[in-house]
């Protein structure tokens, strides 16, 4: 019984934590407002996570909203400039748009950061860089 009480208590305390799908689809401003309201509720700063912003970028990318996707990925870069994943994601959007030189630069930055961190997705970033580099060589 004590374990269940603790579990249910935590569920109640953090009942508003989960980002509603409608808020996610509404865009980055709505997402940021959600995390701002969590910050006010819990009394400490809770920033919008990198993976949430990234997921929004992919949502737009997969729904053929290229300009929104690029804008969101660019914003994620400004928020998390030391993230290999963010550079890789931005590179993917640029590659899909056909901006191969810019994609290559972002993939390269992802590899550079990932090598320093011994990142678990380093091989993925390297493959992405190699793929776009092959497209650029005549």
Backbone as a ProteinNet text record, in pm:
[ID]
protein_1_A
[PRIMARY]
XXXXXXXXXXXXXXXXXXXXXXXXXXXXXXXXXXXXXXXXXXXXXXXXXXXXXXXXXXXXXXXXXXXXXXXXXXXXXXXXXXXXXXXXXXXXXXXXXXXXXXXXXXXXXXXXXXXXXXXXXXXXXXXXXXXXXXXXXX
[TERTIARY]
81.6	0	86	195.8	275.7	330.4	370.7	424.8	318.7	198.6	90.5	53.8	57.9	26.5	127.6	252.8	358.2	339	315.5	295.8	179.1	66.2	-52.3	-31.3	38.9	69.9	154.9	256.6	341.1	263.9	177.3	92.2	9.5	-44.7	-127.7	-43.6	70.2	156.9	199.5	232.3	282.2	176.9	51	-57.6	-56.1	-7.4	-6.8	123.9	214	348.3	347.7	272.7	275.2	225.5	299.5	265	147.9	34.5	-80.1	-50.1	-101.4	-78.7	-127.8	-239.8	-293.7	-197.5	-129	-30.4	90.6	133.1	247.5	218.4	102.9	66.6	50.9	16	-2.9	128.3	241.2	369.2	456.5	572.8	676.1	634.3	563.1	519.4	429.4	336.1	245.4	322.6	420	502.1	580.8	642.5	717.7	626.9	504.1	409.7	375.2	363.6	336.8	448.1	573.3	684.5	699.6	661.2	662	558.6	441.9	339.1	384.1	456.2	512	612.7	693.1	791	721.4	613.8	539.5	473.6	420.9	352.1	446.8	566.3	658.5	765.9	775.2	864.4	1010.3	1039.5	1175.9	1167.6	1275.8	1274.6	1275.9	1177.1	1169	1167.6	1280.4	1290.4	1233.2	1196.9	1149.3	1265.5	1248.4	1358.6	1398	1523.5	1577.6	1498.3	1470.4	1403.6	1261.3	1197.2	1062	1066.2	1159.6	1174.6	1212.9	1302.6	1344.9	1227.8	1145.4	1028.7	933.7	919.1	834.6	893.6	1025.2	1090.4	1064.1	1073.3	1044.9	896.4	811.4	667.4	641.8	699.5	683.3	750.4	869.7	943.2	864.5	807.6	732	595.4	550.9	423.2	442.8	560.8	593.8	574.9	611.7	611.7	757.7	829.4	974.7	1020.4	958	1003.4	983.7	870.8	847.6	950.7	978.2	1075.5	1212.4	1258	1388.6	1394.4	1286.2	1281.1	1292.2	1221.3	1225	1363.2	1420.3	1554.5	1657.4	1643.8	1734.5	1721.3	1599.1	1576.7	1639.3	1627.1	1686.5	1838.7	1897	2042	2080	1998.6	2032.2	2015.1	1921.7	1899.5	2000.1	2041.8	2129.7	2247.7	2336.2	2445.9	2552.8	2547.6	2646.5	2589.4	2474.9	2410.2	2438.7	2503.1	2529.5	2398.3	2301.5	2173.2	2102	2109.6	2042.7	2105.5	2236.7	2303.5	2267.6	2262.9	2227	2084	1992.5	1852.9	1838.5	1905.6	1902.4	1962.4	2071.4	2132	2035	1957.2	1859.7	1754.2	1706.3	1607.5	1668.2	1790.3	1858.1	1881.9	1920	1940.4	1810.5	1702.2	1572.9	1532.7	1571.2	1540	1632.3	1740.5	1834.3	1950.7	1964.7	2075.8	2190.6	2253.9	2349.7	2475.8	2524.5	2645.2	2619.2	2504.6	2469.1	2442.5	2380.2	2356.2	2488.9	2583.4	2714.8	2783	2774	2836.2	2773.6	2642.4	2575.3	2605.5	2607.3	2644.6	2787.9	2874.2	3013.5	3025	2948.4	2948	2893.7	2791.3	2736.5	2844.1	2918.5	3025.4	3133.9	3170.9	3274.8	3236.8	3115.1	3068.9	3057	3002.6	2981	3113	3215.5	3346.6	3402.3	3384.3	3434.1	3362.7	3234.5	3152.6	3146.1	3204	3186	3036.5	2966.4	2820	2774.6	2667.1	2620.2	2571	2535.7	2488.1	2594.3	2718.5	2826	2823.7	2804.4	2802.9	2692.5	2577.9	2467.1	2506.7	2566.7	2607.8	2713.7	2806.1	2910.2	2847.8	2754.1	2686.8	2611.2	2545.7	2474.1	2571.2	2682.8	2784.6	2839.9	2871.6	2924.8	2823.3	2698.1	2593.7	2583.7	2576.7	2560.2	2689.8	2804.5	2932.2	2943.1	2893.8	2893.3	2804.5	2695.2	2604.8	2670.3	2763.5	2829	2947.9	3006.6	3122.6	3077.3	3133.9	3092.7	3136.9
-119.8	0	126.2	134.3	257.5	288.8	185.6	210.3	269.2	215.5	265.6	408.6	438.7	574.1	674.9	637.9	727	746.2	638.3	643.6	736.4	716	798.1	943.1	962.1	1098.7	1172.2	1103.1	1164.8	1190.1	1097.9	1120	1246.6	1268.1	1386.2	1513.7	1510.4	1628.6	1670.5	1573.4	1603.8	1580.7	1595.3	1565.8	1653.1	1773.3	1860.7	1861.4	1771.2	1772.5	1737.7	1636.3	1587.6	1694.5	1710.3	1807.6	1754	1823.3	1777	1783.5	1688.4	1684	1812	1864.6	1987.9	2104.9	2107.9	2213.3	2193.4	2068.6	2037.7	2083.8	2048	2081.5	2232.3	2302.9	2448.3	2522.6	2457.7	2518.2	2553.4	2608.6	2632.1	2732.4	2837.2	2934	2867.7	2786.1	2716.5	2617.6	2550.7	2456.5	2530.2	2642	2721.6	2770.5	2809.7	2854.8	2740.9	2619.9	2504.3	2488	2493.4	2475	2594.7	2712.7	2830.5	2812.9	2760.6	2739.5	2632	2530.7	2431.5	2496.4	2586.4	2657.4	2736	2802.1	2880	2788	2677.2	2583.9	2520.3	2481.6	2407.6	2494.5	2621.1	2713.4	2708.9	2648.8	2652.2	2648.2	2691.8	2702.4	2564.3	2543.2	2420.3	2463.3	2450.2	2491.2	2386.5	2430.7	2338.4	2247.6	2116.7	2024.4	2024.1	1998.3	1988.3	1888.6	1772	1667.7	1707.8	1792.3	1837.3	1932.7	2025.5	2119.2	2041	1943.8	1861.2	1782.9	1728	1652.1	1741	1866.4	1959.5	1985.3	2000.4	2019	1901.6	1779.5	1660.7	1649.7	1693.3	1693.7	1779.2	1898.4	1985.8	1925.3	1870.6	1812.1	1698.1	1612.3	1497.2	1533.6	1655.5	1702.9	1808.8	1804.1	1891.5	2040.3	2079.2	2220.1	2261.5	2265.2	2281	2408.3	2521.4	2647.2	2647.8	2595.7	2585.4	2491.6	2382.3	2286.1	2351	2419.1	2484.2	2589.3	2662.9	2766.1	2703.9	2593.7	2527.3	2466.6	2400.2	2343	2453.3	2565.7	2677.9	2731.3	2740.7	2785.1	2685.7	2557.4	2456.7	2470.7	2505.7	2530.5	2646.1	2751.9	2866.9	2833.3	2743.2	2704.6	2600.6	2513.3	2401.7	2390.1	2489.4	2492.3	2384.6	2312.3	2207.1	2067.3	2057.9	1928.7	1875.1	1762.1	1696.8	1661.2	1614.6	1574	1689.5	1807.7	1923.3	1957.6	1953.7	1980.8	1874.6	1750.2	1641.9	1659.3	1693.1	1711.7	1828.5	1937.3	2053.1	2016	1938.4	1891.2	1808.5	1724.7	1641.9	1726.7	1830.1	1918.7	1993.5	2040.4	2111.3	2018.5	1894.9	1796.9	1772.5	1756.6	1733.3	1852.9	1972.2	2092.8	2107.4	2031.1	2038.1	2132.1	2181.7	2270.2	2184.5	2113.5	2010.8	2064.3	2178	2233.7	2270.3	2331.1	2365	2238.9	2140.4	2013.2	1949.5	1950.1	1891.6	1962.4	2094.4	2170.3	2132.7	2115	2078.8	1935.1	1844.9	1706.2	1701	1779.6	1783.5	1832.5	1934.6	1986.4	1880.9	1807.4	1699.6	1595.2	1557.2	1458.2	1511.6	1636.4	1698	1694.6	1734.8	1735.5	1593.2	1504	1365.5	1294.5	1323.6	1262	1304.2	1430.7	1480.7	1414.6	1383.1	1329	1176.4	1113.4	969.3	936.9	1013.5	1007.7	872.3	816	684.6	683	799.6	804.1	855.7	855	903.1	833.8	703.1	630.1	679.8	714	767.6	901.8	986.5	1118.9	1107.9	1014.6	992.7	944.4	852.1	802.9	915.1	1000.1	1112.2	1206.8	1235	1320.8	1258	1129.6	1061.3	1061.4	1039.6	1037.4	1171.1	1279.3	1409.3	1453.2	1412.5	1445.6	1376.9	1253.5	1182.8	1252.3	1308.4	1381.1	1506.7	1563.5	1688.3	1667.3	1547.2	1520.9	1479	1543.1	1513.6	1377.3
0	0	0	79	76.8	-63.4	-135.8	-269.9	-361.2	-355.7	-438.8	-398.9	-271	-223.5	-275.9	-270.7	-322.4	-472.5	-543	-687.8	-723.2	-658.4	-688.5	-646.3	-538	-494.8	-596.9	-648.4	-751	-879.5	-915.2	-1033.2	-1017.4	-899.7	-874.2	-876.7	-811	-805.9	-946.4	-1030.2	-1164.4	-1273.1	-1237.8	-1331	-1456.7	-1450.2	-1566.9	-1643.4	-1608.5	-1667.2	-1815.5	-1852	-1989.8	-2087.1	-2193.6	-2297	-2379.1	-2377.3	-2457.4	-2607	-2681.4	-2825.5	-2892.3	-2846.5	-2905.9	-2885.9	-2772.6	-2746.9	-2837.1	-2852.2	-2939.1	-3081.8	-3132.9	-3270.8	-3288.7	-3181.3	-3189.2	-3216.3	-3190.3	-3225	-3106.3	-3138.1	-3038	-2931.6	-2968.9	-2867.4	-2764.3	-2809.8	-2717.5	-2629.9	-2688.1	-2611.5	-2503.7	-2542.8	-2445	-2332.1	-2365.7	-2262.3	-2166.2	-2219.4	-2134	-2029.8	-2075.1	-1981.8	-1888.6	-1935	-1846.9	-1735.8	-1770.7	-1667.3	-1567.4	-1614.9	-1522.8	-1428.1	-1482.7	-1399.9	-1289.6	-1325.3	-1225.7	-1122.7	-1168.6	-1079	-977.9	-1024.9	-938.4	-873.5	-914.4	-846.6	-887.3	-1000.3	-1054.6	-1206.4	-1270.3	-1416.1	-1480.9	-1566.2	-1644.6	-1790.6	-1856.8	-1995.9	-2090.1	-2206.5	-2309.2	-2348.2	-2336.6	-2366.1	-2513.9	-2535.5	-2671.4	-2755.5	-2698.1	-2774.9	-2814	-2734.7	-2768.4	-2886.1	-2884.5	-2996.4	-3122	-3106.6	-3219.3	-3277.4	-3189.4	-3234.6	-3313.6	-3273.1	-3347.7	-3486	-3492.2	-3622.5	-3715.2	-3662.5	-3743.8	-3777.6	-3688.2	-3717.8	-3842.2	-3844	-3960.6	-4083.7	-4066.2	-4178.3	-4241.2	-4158.3	-4208	-4263.8	-4237.1	-4289.6	-4397.8	-4461	-4574.1	-4543.9	-4424.6	-4386.3	-4365.4	-4475.9	-4474.1	-4404.4	-4435.5	-4376.3	-4224.3	-4177.7	-4033.1	-3970.7	-4038.1	-3988.6	-3972.2	-4075.6	-4069.9	-3959.7	-3943.8	-3840.2	-3700.8	-3679.5	-3548.9	-3522.8	-3623.5	-3605	-3580	-3649.5	-3628.1	-3485.2	-3436.7	-3298.9	-3200.6	-3230.1	-3141.9	-3138.4	-3252.4	-3255.4	-3165	-3166	-3081.6	-2933.3	-2901.9	-2762.4	-2713.2	-2802.7	-2764.1	-2861.8	-2860.1	-2958.6	-2939.2	-2830	-2804.2	-2826.5	-2892.8	-2913.9	-3054.2	-3059.8	-3188.3	-3258.2	-3181.8	-3237.6	-3308	-3250.9	-3310.3	-3445.1	-3453.4	-3581.9	-3684.9	-3641.9	-3733.1	-3785.3	-3698.2	-3738.9	-3835.9	-3806.5	-3895.6	-4031	-4027.3	-4151.7	-4233.9	-4167	-4236.8	-4307.7	-4240	-4301.9	-4421	-4404.4	-4513.9	-4632.5	-4603.2	-4710.3	-4785.9	-4712.4	-4776.5	-4863.4	-4821.1	-4899	-5019.4	-5022	-5133.4	-5109.8	-4990.3	-4955.3	-4900.8	-4993.9	-4955.6	-4888.6	-4932	-4869.4	-4723.4	-4698.4	-4560.5	-4478.4	-4540.7	-4472.3	-4434.1	-4527.5	-4500	-4383.2	-4378.4	-4269.4	-4134.4	-4132.1	-4007.3	-3966.5	-4062.8	-4031.8	-3979.6	-4039.9	-3996.7	-3852	-3819	-3681.1	-3584.7	-3627.3	-3544	-3515.7	-3618.1	-3601.6	-3508.7	-3528	-3445.3	-3296	-3267.1	-3127.8	-3074.3	-3154.8	-3111.9	-3083.2	-3161.2	-3137	-3001.7	-2966.5	-2838.5	-2721.4	-2741	-2632.2	-2630.8	-2732.4	-2749.7	-2752.7	-2835.6	-2846	-2901.1	-2848.2	-2894.9	-3040.3	-3095.4	-3233.9	-3331	-3289	-3375.2	-3511.1	-3514.2	-3641.8	-3734.4	-3679	-3758.4	-3817.9	-3737.3	-3785.2	-3894.2	-3877.1	-3978.1	-4109.2	-4101	-4223.1	-4293.8	-4217	-4277.4	-4347.6	-4283.4	-4343.8	-4470.7	-4465.9	-4584.7	-4699.1	-4668	-4770.4	-4842.8	-4766.6	-4830.3	-4899.9	-4845.6	-4910.1	-5046.5	-5057.1	-5185.7	-5288	-5240	-5330.8	-5384.9	-5308.6	-5348.4	-5439.9	-5438.2	-5522.8	-5660.9	-5762.4	-5900.3	-5949.1
[MASK]
++++++++++++++++++++++++++++++++++++++++++++++++++++++++++++++++++++++++++++++++++++++++++++++++++++++++++++++++++++++++++++++++++++++++++

